[in-house]
mmCIF file of C-alpha atoms in Angstrom:
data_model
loop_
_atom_site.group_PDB
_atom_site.id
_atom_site.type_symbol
_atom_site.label_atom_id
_atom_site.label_comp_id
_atom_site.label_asym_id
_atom_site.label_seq_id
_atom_site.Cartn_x
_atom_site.Cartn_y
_atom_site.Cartn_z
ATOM 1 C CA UNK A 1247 0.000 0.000 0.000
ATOM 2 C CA UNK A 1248 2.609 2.283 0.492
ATOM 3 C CA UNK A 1249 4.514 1.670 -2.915
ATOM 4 C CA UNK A 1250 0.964 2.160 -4.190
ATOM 5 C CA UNK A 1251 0.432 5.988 -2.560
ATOM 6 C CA UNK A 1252 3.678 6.654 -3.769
ATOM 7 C CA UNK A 1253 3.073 6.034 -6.780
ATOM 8 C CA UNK A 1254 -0.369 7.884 -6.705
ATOM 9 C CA UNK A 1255 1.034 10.863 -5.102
ATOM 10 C CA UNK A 1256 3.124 12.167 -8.060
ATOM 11 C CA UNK A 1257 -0.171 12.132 -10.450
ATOM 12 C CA UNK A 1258 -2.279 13.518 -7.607
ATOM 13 C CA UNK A 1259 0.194 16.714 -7.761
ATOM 14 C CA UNK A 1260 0.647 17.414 -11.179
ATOM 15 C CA UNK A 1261 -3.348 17.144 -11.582
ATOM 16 C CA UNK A 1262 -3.588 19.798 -8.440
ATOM 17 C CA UNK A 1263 -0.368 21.910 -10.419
ATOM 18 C CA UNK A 1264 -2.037 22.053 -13.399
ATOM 19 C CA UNK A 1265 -6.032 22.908 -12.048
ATOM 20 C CA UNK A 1266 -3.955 25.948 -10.287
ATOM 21 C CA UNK A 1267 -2.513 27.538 -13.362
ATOM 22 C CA UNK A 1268 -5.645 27.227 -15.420
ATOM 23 C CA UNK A 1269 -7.431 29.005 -12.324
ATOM 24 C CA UNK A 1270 -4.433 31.437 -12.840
ATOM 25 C CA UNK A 1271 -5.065 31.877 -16.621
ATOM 26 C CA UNK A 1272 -8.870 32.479 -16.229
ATOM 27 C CA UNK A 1273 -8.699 35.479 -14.402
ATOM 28 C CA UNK A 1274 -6.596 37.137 -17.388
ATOM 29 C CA UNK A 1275 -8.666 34.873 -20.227
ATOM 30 C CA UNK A 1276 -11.960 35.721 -19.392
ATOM 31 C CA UNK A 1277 -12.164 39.050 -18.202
ATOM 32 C CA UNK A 1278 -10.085 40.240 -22.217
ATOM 33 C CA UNK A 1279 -13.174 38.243 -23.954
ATOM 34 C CA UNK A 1280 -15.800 39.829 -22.058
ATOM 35 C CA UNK A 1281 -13.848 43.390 -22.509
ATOM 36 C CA UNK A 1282 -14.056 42.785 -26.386
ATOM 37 C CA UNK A 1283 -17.411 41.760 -26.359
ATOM 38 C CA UNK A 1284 -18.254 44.598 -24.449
ATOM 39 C CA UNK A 1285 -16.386 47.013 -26.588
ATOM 40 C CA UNK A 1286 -18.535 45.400 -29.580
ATOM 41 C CA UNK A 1287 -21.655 45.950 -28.153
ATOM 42 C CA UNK A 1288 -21.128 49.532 -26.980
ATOM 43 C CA UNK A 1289 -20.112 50.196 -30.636
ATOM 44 C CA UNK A 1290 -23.337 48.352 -31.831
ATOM 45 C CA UNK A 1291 -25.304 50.457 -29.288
ATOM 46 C CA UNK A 1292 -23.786 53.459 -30.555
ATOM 47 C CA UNK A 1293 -25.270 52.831 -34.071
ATOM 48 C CA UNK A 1294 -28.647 52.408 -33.004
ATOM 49 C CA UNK A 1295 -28.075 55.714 -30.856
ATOM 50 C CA UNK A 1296 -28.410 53.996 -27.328
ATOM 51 C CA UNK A 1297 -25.917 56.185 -25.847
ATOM 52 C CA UNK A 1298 -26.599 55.204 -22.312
ATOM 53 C CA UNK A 1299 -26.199 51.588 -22.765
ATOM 54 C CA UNK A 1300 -23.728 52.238 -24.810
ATOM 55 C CA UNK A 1301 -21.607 54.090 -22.874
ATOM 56 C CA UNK A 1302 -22.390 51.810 -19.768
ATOM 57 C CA UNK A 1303 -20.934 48.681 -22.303
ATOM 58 C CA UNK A 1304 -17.383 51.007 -22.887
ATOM 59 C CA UNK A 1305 -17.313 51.808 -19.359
ATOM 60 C CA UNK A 1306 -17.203 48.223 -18.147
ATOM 61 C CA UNK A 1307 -15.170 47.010 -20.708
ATOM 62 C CA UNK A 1308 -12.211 49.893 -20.110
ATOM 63 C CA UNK A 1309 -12.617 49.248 -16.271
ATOM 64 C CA UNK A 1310 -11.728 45.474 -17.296
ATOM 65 C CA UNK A 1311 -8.800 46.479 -19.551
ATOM 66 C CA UNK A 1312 -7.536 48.771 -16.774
ATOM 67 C CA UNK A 1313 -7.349 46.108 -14.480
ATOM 68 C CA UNK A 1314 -5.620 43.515 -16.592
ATOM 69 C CA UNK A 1315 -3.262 46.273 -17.324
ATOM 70 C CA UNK A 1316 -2.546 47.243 -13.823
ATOM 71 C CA UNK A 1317 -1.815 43.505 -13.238
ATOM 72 C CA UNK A 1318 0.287 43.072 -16.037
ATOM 73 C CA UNK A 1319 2.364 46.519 -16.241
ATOM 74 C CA UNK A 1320 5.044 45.414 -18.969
ATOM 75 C CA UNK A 1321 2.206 43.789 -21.003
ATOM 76 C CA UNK A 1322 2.112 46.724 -24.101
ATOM 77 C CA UNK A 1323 -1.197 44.511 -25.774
ATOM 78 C CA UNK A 1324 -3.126 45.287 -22.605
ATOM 79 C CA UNK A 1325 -2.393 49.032 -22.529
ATOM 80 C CA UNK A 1326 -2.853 49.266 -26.577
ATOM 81 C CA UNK A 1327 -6.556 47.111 -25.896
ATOM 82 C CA UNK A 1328 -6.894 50.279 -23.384
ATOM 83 C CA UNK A 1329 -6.544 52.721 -25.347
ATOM 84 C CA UNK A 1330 -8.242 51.199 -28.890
ATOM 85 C CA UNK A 1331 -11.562 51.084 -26.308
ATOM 86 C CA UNK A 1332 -11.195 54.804 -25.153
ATOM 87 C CA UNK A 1333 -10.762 55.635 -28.485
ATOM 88 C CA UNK A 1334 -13.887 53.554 -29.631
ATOM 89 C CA UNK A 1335 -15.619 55.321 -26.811
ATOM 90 C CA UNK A 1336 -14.863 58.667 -28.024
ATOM 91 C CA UNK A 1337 -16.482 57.155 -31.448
ATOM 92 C CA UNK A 1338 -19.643 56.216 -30.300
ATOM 93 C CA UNK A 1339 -19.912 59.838 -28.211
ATOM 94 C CA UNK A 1340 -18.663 61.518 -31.383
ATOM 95 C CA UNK A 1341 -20.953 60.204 -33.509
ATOM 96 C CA UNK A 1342 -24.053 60.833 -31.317
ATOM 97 C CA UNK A 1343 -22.573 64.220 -30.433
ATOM 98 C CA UNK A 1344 -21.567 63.812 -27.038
ATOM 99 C CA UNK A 1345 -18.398 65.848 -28.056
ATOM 100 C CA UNK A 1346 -16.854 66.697 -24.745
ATOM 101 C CA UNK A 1347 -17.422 63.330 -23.118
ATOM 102 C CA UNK A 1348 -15.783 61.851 -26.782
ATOM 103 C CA UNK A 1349 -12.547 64.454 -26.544
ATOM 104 C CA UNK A 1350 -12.506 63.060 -23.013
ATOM 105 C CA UNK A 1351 -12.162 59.457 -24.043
ATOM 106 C CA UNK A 1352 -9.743 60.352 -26.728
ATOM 107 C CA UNK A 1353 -7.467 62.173 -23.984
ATOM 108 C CA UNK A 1354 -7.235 59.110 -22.058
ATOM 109 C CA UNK A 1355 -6.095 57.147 -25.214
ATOM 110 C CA UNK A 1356 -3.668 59.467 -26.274
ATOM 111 C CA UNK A 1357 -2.122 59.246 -23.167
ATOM 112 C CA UNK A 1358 -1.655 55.966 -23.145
ATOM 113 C CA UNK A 1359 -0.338 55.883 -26.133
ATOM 114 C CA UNK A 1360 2.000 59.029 -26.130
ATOM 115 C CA UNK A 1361 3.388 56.713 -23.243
ATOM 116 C CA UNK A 1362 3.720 53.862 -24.975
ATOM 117 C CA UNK A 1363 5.751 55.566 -28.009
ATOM 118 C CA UNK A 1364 8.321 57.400 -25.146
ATOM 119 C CA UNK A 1365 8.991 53.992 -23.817
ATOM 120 C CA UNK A 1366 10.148 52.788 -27.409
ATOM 121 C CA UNK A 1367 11.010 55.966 -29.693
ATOM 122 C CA UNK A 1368 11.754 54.029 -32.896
ATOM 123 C CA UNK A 1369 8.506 52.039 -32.797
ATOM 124 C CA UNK A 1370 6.528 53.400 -35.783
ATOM 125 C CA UNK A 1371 3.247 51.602 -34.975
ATOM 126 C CA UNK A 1372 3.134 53.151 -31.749
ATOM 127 C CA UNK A 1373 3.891 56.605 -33.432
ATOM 128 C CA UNK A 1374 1.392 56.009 -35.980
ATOM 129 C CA UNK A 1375 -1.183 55.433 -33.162
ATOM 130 C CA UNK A 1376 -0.500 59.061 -31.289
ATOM 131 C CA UNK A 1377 -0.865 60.668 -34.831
ATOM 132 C CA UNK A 1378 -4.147 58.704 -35.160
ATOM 133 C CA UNK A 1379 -4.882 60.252 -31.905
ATOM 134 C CA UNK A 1380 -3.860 63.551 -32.327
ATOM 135 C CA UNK A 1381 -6.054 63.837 -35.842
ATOM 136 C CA UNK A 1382 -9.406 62.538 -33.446
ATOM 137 C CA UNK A 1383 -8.784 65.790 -31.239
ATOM 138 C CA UNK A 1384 -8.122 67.791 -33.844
ATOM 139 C CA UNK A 1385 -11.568 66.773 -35.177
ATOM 140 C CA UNK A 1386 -13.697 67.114 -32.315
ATOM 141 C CA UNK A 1387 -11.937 70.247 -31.889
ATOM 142 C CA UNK A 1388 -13.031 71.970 -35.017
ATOM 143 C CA UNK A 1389 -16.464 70.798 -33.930
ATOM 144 C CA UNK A 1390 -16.387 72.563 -30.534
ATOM 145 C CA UNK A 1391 -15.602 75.599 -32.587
ATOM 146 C CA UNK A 1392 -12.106 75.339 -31.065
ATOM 147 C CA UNK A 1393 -10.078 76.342 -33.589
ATOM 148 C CA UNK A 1394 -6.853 77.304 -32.055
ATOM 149 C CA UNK A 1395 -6.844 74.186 -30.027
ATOM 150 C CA UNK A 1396 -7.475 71.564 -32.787
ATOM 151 C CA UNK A 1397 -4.978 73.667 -35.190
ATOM 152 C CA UNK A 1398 -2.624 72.858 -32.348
ATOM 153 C CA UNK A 1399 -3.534 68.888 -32.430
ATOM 154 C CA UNK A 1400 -3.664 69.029 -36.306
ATOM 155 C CA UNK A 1401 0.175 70.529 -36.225
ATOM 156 C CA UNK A 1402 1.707 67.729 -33.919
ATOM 157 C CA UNK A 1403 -0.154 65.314 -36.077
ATOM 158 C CA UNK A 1404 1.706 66.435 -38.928
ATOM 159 C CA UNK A 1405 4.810 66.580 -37.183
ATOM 160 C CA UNK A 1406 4.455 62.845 -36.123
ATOM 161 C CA UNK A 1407 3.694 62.161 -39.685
ATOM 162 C CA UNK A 1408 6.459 63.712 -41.306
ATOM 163 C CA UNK A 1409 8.364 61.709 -39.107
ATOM 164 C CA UNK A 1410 6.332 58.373 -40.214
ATOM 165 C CA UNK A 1411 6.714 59.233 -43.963
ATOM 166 C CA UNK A 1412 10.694 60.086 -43.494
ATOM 167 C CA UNK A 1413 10.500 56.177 -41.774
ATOM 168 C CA UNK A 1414 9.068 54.488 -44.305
ATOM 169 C CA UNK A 1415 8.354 55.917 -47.364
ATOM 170 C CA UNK A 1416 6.353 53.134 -49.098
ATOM 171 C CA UNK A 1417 3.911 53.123 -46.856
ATOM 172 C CA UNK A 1418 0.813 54.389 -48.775
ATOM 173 C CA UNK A 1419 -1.509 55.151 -45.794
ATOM 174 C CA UNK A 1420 0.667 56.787 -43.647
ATOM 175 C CA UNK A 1421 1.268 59.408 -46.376
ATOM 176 C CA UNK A 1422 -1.969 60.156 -47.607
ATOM 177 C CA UNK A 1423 -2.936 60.477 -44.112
ATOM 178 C CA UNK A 1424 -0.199 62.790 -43.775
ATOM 179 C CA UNK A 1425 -1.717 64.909 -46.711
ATOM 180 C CA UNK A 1426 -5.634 64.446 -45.490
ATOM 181 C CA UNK A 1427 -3.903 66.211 -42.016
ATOM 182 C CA UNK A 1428 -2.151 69.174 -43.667
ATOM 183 C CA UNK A 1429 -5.420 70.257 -45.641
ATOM 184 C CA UNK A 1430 -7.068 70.133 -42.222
ATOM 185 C CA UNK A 1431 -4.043 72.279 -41.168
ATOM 186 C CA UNK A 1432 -4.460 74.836 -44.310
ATOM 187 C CA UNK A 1433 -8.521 74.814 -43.774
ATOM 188 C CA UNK A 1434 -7.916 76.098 -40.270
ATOM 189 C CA UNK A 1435 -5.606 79.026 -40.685
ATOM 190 C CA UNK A 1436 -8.250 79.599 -43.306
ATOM 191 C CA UNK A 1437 -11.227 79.875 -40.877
ATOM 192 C CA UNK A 1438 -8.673 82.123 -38.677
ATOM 193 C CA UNK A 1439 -8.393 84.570 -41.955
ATOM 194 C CA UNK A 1440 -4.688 83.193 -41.638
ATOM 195 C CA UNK A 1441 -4.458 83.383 -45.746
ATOM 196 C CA UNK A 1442 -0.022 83.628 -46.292
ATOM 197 C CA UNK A 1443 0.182 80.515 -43.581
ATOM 198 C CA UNK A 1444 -2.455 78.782 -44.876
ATOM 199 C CA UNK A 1445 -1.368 79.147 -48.714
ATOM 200 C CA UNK A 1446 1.919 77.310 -47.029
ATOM 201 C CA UNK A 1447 0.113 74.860 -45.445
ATOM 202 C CA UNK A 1448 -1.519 74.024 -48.469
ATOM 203 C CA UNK A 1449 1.376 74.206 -49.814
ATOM 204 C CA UNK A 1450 2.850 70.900 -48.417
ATOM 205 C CA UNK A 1451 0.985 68.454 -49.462
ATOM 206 C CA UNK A 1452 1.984 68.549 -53.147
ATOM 207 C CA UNK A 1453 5.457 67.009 -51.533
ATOM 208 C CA UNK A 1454 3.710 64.554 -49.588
ATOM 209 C CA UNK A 1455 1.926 63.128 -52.359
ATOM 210 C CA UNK A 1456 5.010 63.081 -54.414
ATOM 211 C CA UNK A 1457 6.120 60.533 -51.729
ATOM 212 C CA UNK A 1458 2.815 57.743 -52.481
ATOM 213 C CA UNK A 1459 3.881 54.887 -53.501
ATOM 214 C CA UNK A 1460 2.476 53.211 -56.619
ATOM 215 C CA UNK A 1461 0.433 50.385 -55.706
ATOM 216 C CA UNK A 1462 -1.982 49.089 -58.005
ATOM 217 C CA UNK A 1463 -5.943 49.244 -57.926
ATOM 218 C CA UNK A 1464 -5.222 51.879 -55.330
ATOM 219 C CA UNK A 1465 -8.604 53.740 -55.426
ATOM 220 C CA UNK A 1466 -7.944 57.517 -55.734
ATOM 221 C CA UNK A 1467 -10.531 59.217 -55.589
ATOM 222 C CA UNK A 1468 -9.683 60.790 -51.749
ATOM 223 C CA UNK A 1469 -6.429 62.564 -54.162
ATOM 224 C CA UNK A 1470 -9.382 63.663 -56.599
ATOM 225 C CA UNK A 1471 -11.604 65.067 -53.636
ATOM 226 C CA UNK A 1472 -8.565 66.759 -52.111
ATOM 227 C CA UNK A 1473 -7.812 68.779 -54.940
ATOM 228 C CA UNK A 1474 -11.834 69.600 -54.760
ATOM 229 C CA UNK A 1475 -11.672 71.285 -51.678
ATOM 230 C CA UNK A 1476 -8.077 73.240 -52.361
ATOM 231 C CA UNK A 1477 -10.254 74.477 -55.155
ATOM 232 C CA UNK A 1478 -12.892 75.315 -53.185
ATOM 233 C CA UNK A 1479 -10.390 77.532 -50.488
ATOM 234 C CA UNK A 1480 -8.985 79.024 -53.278
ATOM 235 C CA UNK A 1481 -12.243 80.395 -54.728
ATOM 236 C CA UNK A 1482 -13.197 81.186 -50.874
ATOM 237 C CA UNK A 1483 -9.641 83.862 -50.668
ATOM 238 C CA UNK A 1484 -10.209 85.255 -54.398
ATOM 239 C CA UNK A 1485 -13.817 86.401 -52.842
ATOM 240 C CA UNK A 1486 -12.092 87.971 -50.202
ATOM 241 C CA UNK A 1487 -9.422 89.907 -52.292
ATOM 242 C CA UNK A 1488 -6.477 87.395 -51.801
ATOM 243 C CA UNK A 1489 -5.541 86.570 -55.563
ATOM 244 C CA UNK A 1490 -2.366 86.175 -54.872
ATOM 245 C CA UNK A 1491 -2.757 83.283 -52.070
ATOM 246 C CA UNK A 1492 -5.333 81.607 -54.105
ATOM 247 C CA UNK A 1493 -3.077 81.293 -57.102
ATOM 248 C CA UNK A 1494 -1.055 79.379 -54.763
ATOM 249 C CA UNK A 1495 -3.860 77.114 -53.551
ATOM 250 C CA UNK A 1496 -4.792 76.875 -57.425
ATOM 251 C CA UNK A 1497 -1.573 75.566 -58.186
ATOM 252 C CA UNK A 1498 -1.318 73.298 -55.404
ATOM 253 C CA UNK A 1499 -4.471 71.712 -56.642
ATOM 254 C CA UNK A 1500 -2.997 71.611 -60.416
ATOM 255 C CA UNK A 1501 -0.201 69.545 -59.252
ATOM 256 C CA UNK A 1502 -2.308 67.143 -57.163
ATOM 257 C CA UNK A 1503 -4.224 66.641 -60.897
ATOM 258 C CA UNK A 1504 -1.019 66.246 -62.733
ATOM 259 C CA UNK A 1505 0.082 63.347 -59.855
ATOM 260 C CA UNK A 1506 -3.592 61.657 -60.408
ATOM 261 C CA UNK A 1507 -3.326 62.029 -64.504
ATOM 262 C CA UNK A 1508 0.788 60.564 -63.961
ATOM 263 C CA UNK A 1509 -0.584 57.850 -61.841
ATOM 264 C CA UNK A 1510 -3.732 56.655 -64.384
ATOM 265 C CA UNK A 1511 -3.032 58.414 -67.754
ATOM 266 C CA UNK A 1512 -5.941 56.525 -69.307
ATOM 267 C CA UNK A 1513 -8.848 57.881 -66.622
ATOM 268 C CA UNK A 1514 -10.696 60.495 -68.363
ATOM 269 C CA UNK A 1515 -11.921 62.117 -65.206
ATOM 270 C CA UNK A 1516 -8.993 63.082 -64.159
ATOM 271 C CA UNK A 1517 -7.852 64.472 -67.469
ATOM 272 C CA UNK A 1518 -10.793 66.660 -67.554
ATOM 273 C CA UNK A 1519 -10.491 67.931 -64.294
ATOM 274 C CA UNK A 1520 -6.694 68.962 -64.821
ATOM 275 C CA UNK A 1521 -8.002 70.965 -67.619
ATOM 276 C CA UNK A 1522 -10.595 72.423 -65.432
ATOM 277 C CA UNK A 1523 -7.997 73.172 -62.908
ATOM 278 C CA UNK A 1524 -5.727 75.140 -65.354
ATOM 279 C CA UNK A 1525 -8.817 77.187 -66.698
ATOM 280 C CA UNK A 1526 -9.055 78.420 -63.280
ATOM 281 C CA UNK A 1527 -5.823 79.400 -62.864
ATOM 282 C CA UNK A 1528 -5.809 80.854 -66.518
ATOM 283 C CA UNK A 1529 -9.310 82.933 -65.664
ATOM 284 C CA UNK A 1530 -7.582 84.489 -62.628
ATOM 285 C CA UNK A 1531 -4.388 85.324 -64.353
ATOM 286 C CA UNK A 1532 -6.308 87.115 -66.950
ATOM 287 C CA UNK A 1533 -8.637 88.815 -63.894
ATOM 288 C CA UNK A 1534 -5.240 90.428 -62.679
ATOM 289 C CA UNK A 1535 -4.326 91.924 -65.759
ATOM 290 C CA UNK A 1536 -1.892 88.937 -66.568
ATOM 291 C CA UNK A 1537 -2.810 87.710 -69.592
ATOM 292 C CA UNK A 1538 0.738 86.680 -71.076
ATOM 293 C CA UNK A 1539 1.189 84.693 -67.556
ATOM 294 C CA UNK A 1540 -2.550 83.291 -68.786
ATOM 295 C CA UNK A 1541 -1.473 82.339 -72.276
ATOM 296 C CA UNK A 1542 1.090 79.326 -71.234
ATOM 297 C CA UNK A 1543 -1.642 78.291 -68.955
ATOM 298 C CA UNK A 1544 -4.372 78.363 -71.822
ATOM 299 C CA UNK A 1545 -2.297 76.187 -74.219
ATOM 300 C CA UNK A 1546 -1.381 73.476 -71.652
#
């Protein structure tokens, strides 16, 4: 009997071992699955413009992500799962306009993640995610009729991105987010009758696009819309007696048409609205007395 229990004995352990450390794993297990499936409902209550349960749903599931965090400190996936549902928070309030309680929840995500890129300066992802954050606030902030505030965000956004594009150079979404976030810059200085910044504002993003990548069936028509609306600024400063400026913005658009035409020579739309383009810039030559400057502009 006692050769028996001591044979028993070693079994009997490892089956008591190995209960304890899946009790150990459950407590970090279960609690990240029922934070995502929270975070998925809130968003789903958010469509269907339940705020209140929504917000209850994000609420839970952040308290949940702080604690796994606090128990697991070096553990960067738990503090990025933080932040993603603060910034899915700020969403739902966004879209339902709950704008201060949504800037609120994108604070507290990008401060977790302006941490998280100090703690590991040449991690692009993790710089890519404060720019991400930095372009919500600027958002909300032109919203709240905050316009010095989210020109502030929109500015370190682009300064994070310059640094992203400098990085890696064939990444196609970093730099056309880059561009998309120095129109929001140039649209701004606008609203703040800031025409000479905001002409060099504008300015930058022909040199950003110059950086895309070619990558086929990439769908352009955010380029084409872009070029829209430096159209549409430029017309805006010619009503208010800034030719000059809105030349600029003019020929910022032109070469964002000459890029799209370079990139798909055979699309027809964007043909046409190159030549479109350069009428513009032809019709306001010839509306300062410039006609020869016109002419060159006219034959192209």
């Amino acid at each position: 009997m006692v050769f028996h229990d001591r044979r028993v004995l070693p079994f009997t352990w490892l089956l008591v071992l190995f209960a304890s450390l899946s009790a150990g794993a459950e407590p970090l297990l279960v609690p990240l699955k029922r934070a995502s499936e929270l975070t998925k409902k809130g968003e789903v209550l958010g469509l269907e413009q339940k705020v209140d349960d929504a917000s209850a749903a994000f609420e839970e599931a952040s308290v949940l992500y702080q604690k796994l965090a606090d128990q697991n400190p070096s553990d960067v996936a738990d503090r990025q799962s933080l932040a993603a549902c603060y910034e899915k928070f700020g969403d739902m309030l966004v879209g339902n306009n709950r704008l201060d309680r949504g800037f609120a929840n994108y604070q507290k995500s990008l401060e977790i993640r302006e941490s998280l890129a100090s703690q590991d300066s040449g991690n692009a992802e993790r710089l890519h995610d404060v720019v991400e954050s930095l372009a919500r606030m600027g958002r909300v902030s032109i919203l709240q009729h905050q316009l010095a505030n989210s020109l502030e965000f929109y500015q370190k956004a682009c300064v994070a991105g310059d640094r992203l594009v400098k990085h890696n150079p064939q990444n196609y979404v970093w730099a056309s987010e880059q561009a998309i976030n120095q129109n929001w810059v140039g649209e701004i200085l606008l609203l703040q009758n800031s025409y000479d910044e905001a002409a060099d504002a504008y300015a930058l993003i022909s040199d950003t696009v110059k950086t895309l990548p070619d990558t086929a069936n990439t769908d352009l028509s955010w380029l084409a819309e872009l070029a829209i609306n430096l159209d549409d600024a430029a017309a805006l400063i010619v009503a208010k007696g800034k030719p000059q400026q809105a030349l600029r913005i003019f020929e910022v658009a032109r070469d964002l048409r000459q890029q799209l035409v370079d990139r798909d020579n055979g699309n027809g739309d964007f043909i046409r609205d190159l030549a479109i383009g350069l009428e513009k810039i032809a019709s306001l030559l010839i509306g300062r007395g410039e006609p020869l400057e016109a002419l060159p502009v006219c034959q192209e």
